[in-house]
Short mmCIF file of C-alpha atoms and ligand atoms in Angstrom, two decimals:
data_model
loop_
_atom_site.label_atom_id
_atom_site.label_comp_id
_atom_site.label_asym_id
_atom_site.label_seq_id
_atom_site.Cartn_x
_atom_site.Cartn_y
_atom_site.Cartn_z
CA UNK A 1 0.00 0.00 0.00
CA UNK A 2 1.45 3.31 -0.98
CA UNK A 3 1.36 6.16 1.47
CA UNK A 4 -1.95 8.00 0.96
CA UNK A 5 -2.26 6.09 -2.30
CA UNK A 6 0.16 8.59 -3.82
CA UNK A 7 2.40 7.21 -6.53
CA UNK A 8 5.76 8.92 -6.17
CA UNK A 9 8.08 9.51 -9.07
CA UNK A 10 11.06 10.38 -6.92
CA UNK A 11 12.36 8.13 -4.16
CA UNK A 12 13.44 11.16 -2.13
CA UNK A 13 10.20 11.11 -0.12
CA UNK A 14 11.46 7.92 1.54
CA UNK A 15 13.80 10.01 3.68
CA UNK A 16 10.88 11.93 5.18
CA UNK A 17 8.92 8.74 5.57
CA UNK A 18 11.73 7.18 7.60
CA UNK A 19 12.28 10.21 9.80
CA UNK A 20 8.58 10.46 10.62
CA UNK A 21 8.28 6.74 11.39
CA UNK A 22 7.91 5.76 15.06
CA UNK A 23 11.34 4.07 14.96
CA UNK A 24 12.99 7.48 14.44
CA UNK A 25 11.64 8.76 17.75
CA UNK A 26 12.44 5.60 19.67
CA UNK A 27 13.44 6.18 23.34
CA UNK A 28 16.92 4.86 22.47
CA UNK A 29 17.65 8.11 20.63
CA UNK A 30 16.36 10.15 23.58
CA UNK A 31 18.50 8.12 26.00
CA UNK A 32 21.67 8.55 23.92
CA UNK A 33 21.04 12.25 23.49
CA UNK A 34 20.26 13.11 27.11
CA UNK A 35 22.67 11.19 29.33
CA UNK A 36 26.23 9.90 29.05
CA UNK A 37 26.98 6.20 28.93
CA UNK A 38 29.03 4.34 31.49
CA UNK A 39 31.86 2.15 30.23
CA UNK A 40 29.86 -1.03 30.60
CA UNK A 41 26.85 0.49 28.90
CA UNK A 42 29.01 1.62 25.97
CA UNK A 43 30.51 -1.85 25.58
CA UNK A 44 27.14 -3.60 25.83
CA UNK A 45 25.71 -1.21 23.23
CA UNK A 46 28.60 -1.80 20.82
CA UNK A 47 28.62 -5.58 21.19
CA UNK A 48 24.89 -5.65 20.44
CA UNK A 49 25.37 -3.27 17.50
CA UNK A 50 28.11 -5.54 16.16
CA UNK A 51 25.72 -8.52 16.28
CA UNK A 52 23.18 -6.91 13.98
CA UNK A 53 25.79 -5.22 11.74
CA UNK A 54 27.47 -8.59 11.14
CA UNK A 55 24.24 -9.98 9.77
CA UNK A 56 23.50 -6.89 7.68
CA UNK A 57 26.90 -7.09 6.00
CA UNK A 58 26.16 -10.62 4.87
CA UNK A 59 22.65 -9.72 3.78
CA UNK A 60 24.07 -6.89 1.68
CA UNK A 61 26.44 -9.32 -0.02
CA UNK A 62 23.50 -11.55 -0.85
CA UNK A 63 21.47 -8.57 -2.00
CA UNK A 64 24.17 -7.50 -4.46
CA UNK A 65 23.97 -10.92 -6.13
CA UNK A 66 20.20 -10.75 -6.16
CA UNK A 67 19.92 -7.41 -7.99
CA UNK A 68 19.31 -6.94 -11.72
CA UNK A 69 22.68 -6.33 -13.41
CA UNK A 70 22.39 -2.51 -13.75
CA UNK A 71 21.51 -2.20 -10.03
CA UNK A 72 24.41 -4.23 -8.61
CA UNK A 73 26.64 -1.14 -8.60
CA UNK A 74 24.39 0.66 -6.12
CA UNK A 75 25.00 -2.07 -3.54
CA UNK A 76 28.55 -3.12 -4.25
CA UNK A 77 30.19 0.11 -3.09
CA UNK A 78 28.35 -0.15 0.20
CA UNK A 79 29.60 -3.72 0.75
CA UNK A 80 33.12 -2.70 -0.28
CA UNK A 81 33.09 0.00 2.40
CA UNK A 82 32.09 -2.58 4.98
CA UNK A 83 35.09 -4.72 4.11
CA UNK A 84 37.57 -1.84 4.20
CA UNK A 85 37.66 -0.81 0.50
CA UNK A 86 40.21 -3.48 -0.31
CA UNK A 87 42.07 -3.16 2.99
CA UNK A 88 40.59 -5.69 5.39
CA UNK A 89 42.52 -4.03 8.20
CA UNK A 90 40.16 -1.07 7.80
CA UNK A 91 36.95 -3.11 7.74
CA UNK A 92 34.08 -1.68 9.72
CA UNK A 93 33.87 -4.59 12.11
CA UNK A 94 37.57 -4.13 12.92
CA UNK A 95 36.96 -0.45 13.64
CA UNK A 96 34.02 -1.31 15.85
CA UNK A 97 36.03 -3.86 17.80
CA UNK A 98 38.87 -1.38 18.17
CA UNK A 99 36.39 1.08 19.64
CA UNK A 100 35.19 -1.61 22.07
CA UNK A 101 38.80 -2.25 23.11
CA UNK A 102 39.44 1.47 23.57
CA UNK A 103 36.30 2.00 25.67
CA UNK A 104 37.22 -1.05 27.72
CA UNK A 105 40.65 0.27 28.58
CA UNK A 106 39.38 3.78 29.25
CA UNK A 107 40.16 4.68 32.86
CA UNK A 108 37.12 6.32 34.40
CA UNK A 109 34.20 4.56 36.14
CA UNK A 110 33.91 1.19 37.78
CA UNK A 111 31.61 -1.27 39.41
CA UNK A 112 31.13 -5.00 39.67
CA UNK A 113 29.17 -4.97 36.45
CA UNK A 114 32.32 -3.74 34.70
CA UNK A 115 34.05 -6.97 35.60
CA UNK A 116 31.27 -8.92 34.05
CA UNK A 117 31.60 -6.98 30.83
CA UNK A 118 35.34 -6.52 30.71
CA UNK A 119 36.79 -9.85 31.72
CA UNK A 120 39.07 -11.42 29.06
CA UNK A 121 36.91 -12.45 26.12
CA UNK A 122 34.37 -9.98 27.45
CA UNK A 123 32.40 -9.70 24.25
CA UNK A 124 31.31 -13.30 24.66
CA UNK A 125 29.99 -12.46 28.11
CA UNK A 126 27.80 -9.61 26.92
CA UNK A 127 24.33 -10.78 26.16
CA UNK A 128 22.74 -10.16 22.83
CA UNK A 129 19.45 -8.75 24.02
CA UNK A 130 16.08 -10.02 22.91
CA UNK A 131 15.16 -7.01 20.77
CA UNK A 132 18.37 -7.41 18.75
CA UNK A 133 17.69 -11.14 18.38
CA UNK A 134 14.18 -10.43 17.21
CA UNK A 135 15.50 -7.92 14.67
CA UNK A 136 18.04 -10.44 13.39
CA UNK A 137 15.36 -13.08 12.93
CA UNK A 138 12.88 -10.82 11.18
CA UNK A 139 14.95 -8.58 8.91
CA UNK A 140 16.14 -11.46 6.74
CA UNK A 141 12.61 -11.78 5.36
CA UNK A 142 12.89 -8.43 3.60
CA UNK A 143 16.52 -8.65 2.48
CA UNK A 144 15.88 -12.09 0.96
CA UNK A 145 12.16 -11.95 0.26
CA UNK A 146 10.22 -15.01 -0.68
CA UNK A 147 7.03 -13.86 -2.30
CA UNK A 148 4.10 -15.24 -0.35
CA UNK A 149 0.52 -15.18 -1.56
CA UNK A 150 0.00 -11.63 -0.26
CA UNK A 151 3.09 -10.35 -2.11
CA UNK A 152 2.06 -12.10 -5.30
CA UNK A 153 -1.43 -10.64 -5.02
CA UNK A 154 0.11 -7.15 -4.95
CA UNK A 155 2.48 -7.99 -7.78
CA UNK A 156 5.56 -7.21 -5.68
CA UNK A 157 9.00 -7.60 -7.22
CA UNK A 158 11.43 -9.27 -4.81
CA UNK A 159 14.63 -7.27 -5.63
CA UNK A 160 12.65 -4.04 -5.21
CA UNK A 161 11.52 -5.18 -1.75
CA UNK A 162 15.19 -5.73 -0.92
CA UNK A 163 15.98 -2.25 -2.23
CA UNK A 164 13.36 -0.86 0.16
CA UNK A 165 14.88 -2.78 3.06
CA UNK A 166 18.37 -1.49 2.26
CA UNK A 167 17.13 2.08 1.93
CA UNK A 168 15.37 1.96 5.30
CA UNK A 169 18.50 0.53 6.93
CA UNK A 170 20.85 3.10 5.46
CA UNK A 171 18.70 6.15 6.19
CA UNK A 172 18.26 5.05 9.79
CA UNK A 173 21.94 4.07 10.15
CA UNK A 174 22.83 7.73 9.76
CA UNK A 175 20.48 8.61 12.65
CA UNK A 176 21.90 5.76 14.74
CA UNK A 177 25.48 6.90 14.27
CA UNK A 178 24.71 10.53 15.00
CA UNK A 179 23.03 9.47 18.26
CA UNK A 180 25.69 6.93 19.28
CA UNK A 181 28.52 9.36 18.62
CA UNK A 182 27.16 11.67 21.34
CA UNK A 183 27.40 8.82 23.84
CA UNK A 184 31.16 8.60 23.28
CA UNK A 185 32.08 12.26 23.76
CA UNK A 186 32.82 11.76 27.47
CA UNK A 187 35.25 8.94 26.65
CA UNK A 188 37.11 11.20 24.21
CA UNK A 189 36.19 8.73 21.47
CA UNK A 190 33.61 10.66 19.45
CA UNK A 191 36.23 11.14 16.72
CA UNK A 192 37.15 7.45 16.58
CA UNK A 193 37.30 6.27 12.92
CA UNK A 194 34.21 4.10 13.45
CA UNK A 195 32.22 7.31 13.78
CA UNK A 196 33.24 8.25 10.23
CA UNK A 197 30.01 6.35 9.66
CA UNK A 198 28.27 9.66 10.14
CA UNK A 199 29.69 10.49 6.68
CA UNK A 200 29.73 6.95 5.30
CA UNK A 201 26.04 6.43 6.04
CA UNK A 202 25.23 9.69 4.29
CA UNK A 203 26.75 8.23 1.13
CA UNK A 204 25.07 4.86 1.68
CA UNK A 205 21.67 6.44 2.11
CA UNK A 206 22.16 8.41 -1.13
CA UNK A 207 23.24 5.25 -2.97
CA UNK A 208 20.29 3.33 -1.59
CA UNK A 209 17.91 6.08 -2.68
CA UNK A 210 19.45 5.83 -6.14
CA UNK A 211 18.82 2.08 -5.98
CA UNK A 212 15.19 2.67 -5.00
CA UNK A 213 14.91 5.20 -7.81
CA UNK A 214 16.17 2.60 -10.26
CA UNK A 215 13.24 0.35 -9.34
CA UNK A 216 10.82 3.25 -9.55
CA UNK A 217 12.03 4.15 -13.03
CA UNK A 218 12.82 0.80 -14.61
CA UNK A 219 10.24 -1.48 -12.99
CA UNK A 220 7.52 0.89 -11.84
CA UNK A 221 8.02 -0.91 -8.54
CA UNK A 222 7.52 1.83 -5.97
CA UNK A 223 4.90 -0.26 -4.10
CA UNK A 224 7.41 -3.10 -3.71
CA UNK A 225 10.13 -0.71 -2.56
CA UNK A 226 7.81 0.88 -0.05
CA UNK A 227 6.69 -2.50 1.24
CA UNK A 228 10.28 -3.56 2.06
CA UNK A 229 11.00 -0.09 3.38
CA UNK A 230 8.06 0.09 5.80
CA UNK A 231 8.52 -3.47 7.05
CA UNK A 232 12.18 -2.83 7.78
CA UNK A 233 11.44 0.41 9.63
CA UNK A 234 8.95 -1.49 11.78
CA UNK A 235 11.59 -4.15 12.52
CA UNK A 236 14.09 -1.44 13.45
CA UNK A 237 11.93 -0.81 16.52
CA UNK A 238 13.04 -4.24 17.78
CA UNK A 239 16.67 -3.38 17.14
CA UNK A 240 16.37 -0.15 19.10
CA UNK A 241 14.49 -1.95 21.89
CA UNK A 242 17.43 -4.35 22.11
CA UNK A 243 20.10 -1.64 22.11
CA UNK A 244 18.20 0.20 24.82
CA UNK A 245 17.88 -3.04 26.79
CA UNK A 246 21.68 -3.34 26.60
CA UNK A 247 22.10 0.17 28.02
CA UNK A 248 19.43 -0.28 30.68
CA UNK A 249 20.96 -3.55 31.85
CA UNK A 250 23.96 -1.60 33.14
CA UNK A 251 22.15 1.49 34.36
CA UNK A 252 23.39 2.49 37.81
CA UNK A 253 20.55 2.21 40.24
FE1 FE2 B 301 29.68 0.00 8.43
FE1 FE2 B 302 25.64 1.78 5.63
#
């Protein structure tokens, strides 16, 4: 179902649609904006972020292979960024884990909970919270859509659904990084290379909008794009629930 039954010629409206979706005003963003994180909260947040980002990387790889030939290029650059643009030492997961290591060795704060988080092999001891797990289970459906009876009835095109899912992810990733970066100011880590994502995600969201536009123009598939887009935004609520759970778990009482 298209928003207000309006058929859009430009995919640009998707940005507004994402930012006015309930996921964009999730309490996670309020929490990150209003109060600093403790060390253990920062680590728990990052470990949980890593869990979902690891899946998304793989789903993007699959999505690139799944696209019509002319659309592969819109996805491939994004995946290449994830893997360090040819230098695996600069891959995004490596940067994230370096940030976890730096937060862990940062001097301020302490409590018993810190021990639980920061013991050797600490990342294994941080729970992946239920919201993140739920996100991981559900998002696959829209990155690798199998057209059920409902989708077939609407004439949805599977690669365009994937394009919608990618676009929702990339637009919201920019919001996530802007919010998370604030939480690392007090650690002196807001300029850590992982937070270059504030720029990287800007590019990704533009590329993903170009991908969505391709399906608008070449396949008249805006309904399929919007279907994947809206479903993924709704699933993002679970992700943000999980990241907030991770922070709340280590909230000082
Ligand atoms: Fe990344
Ligand atoms: Fe991205």
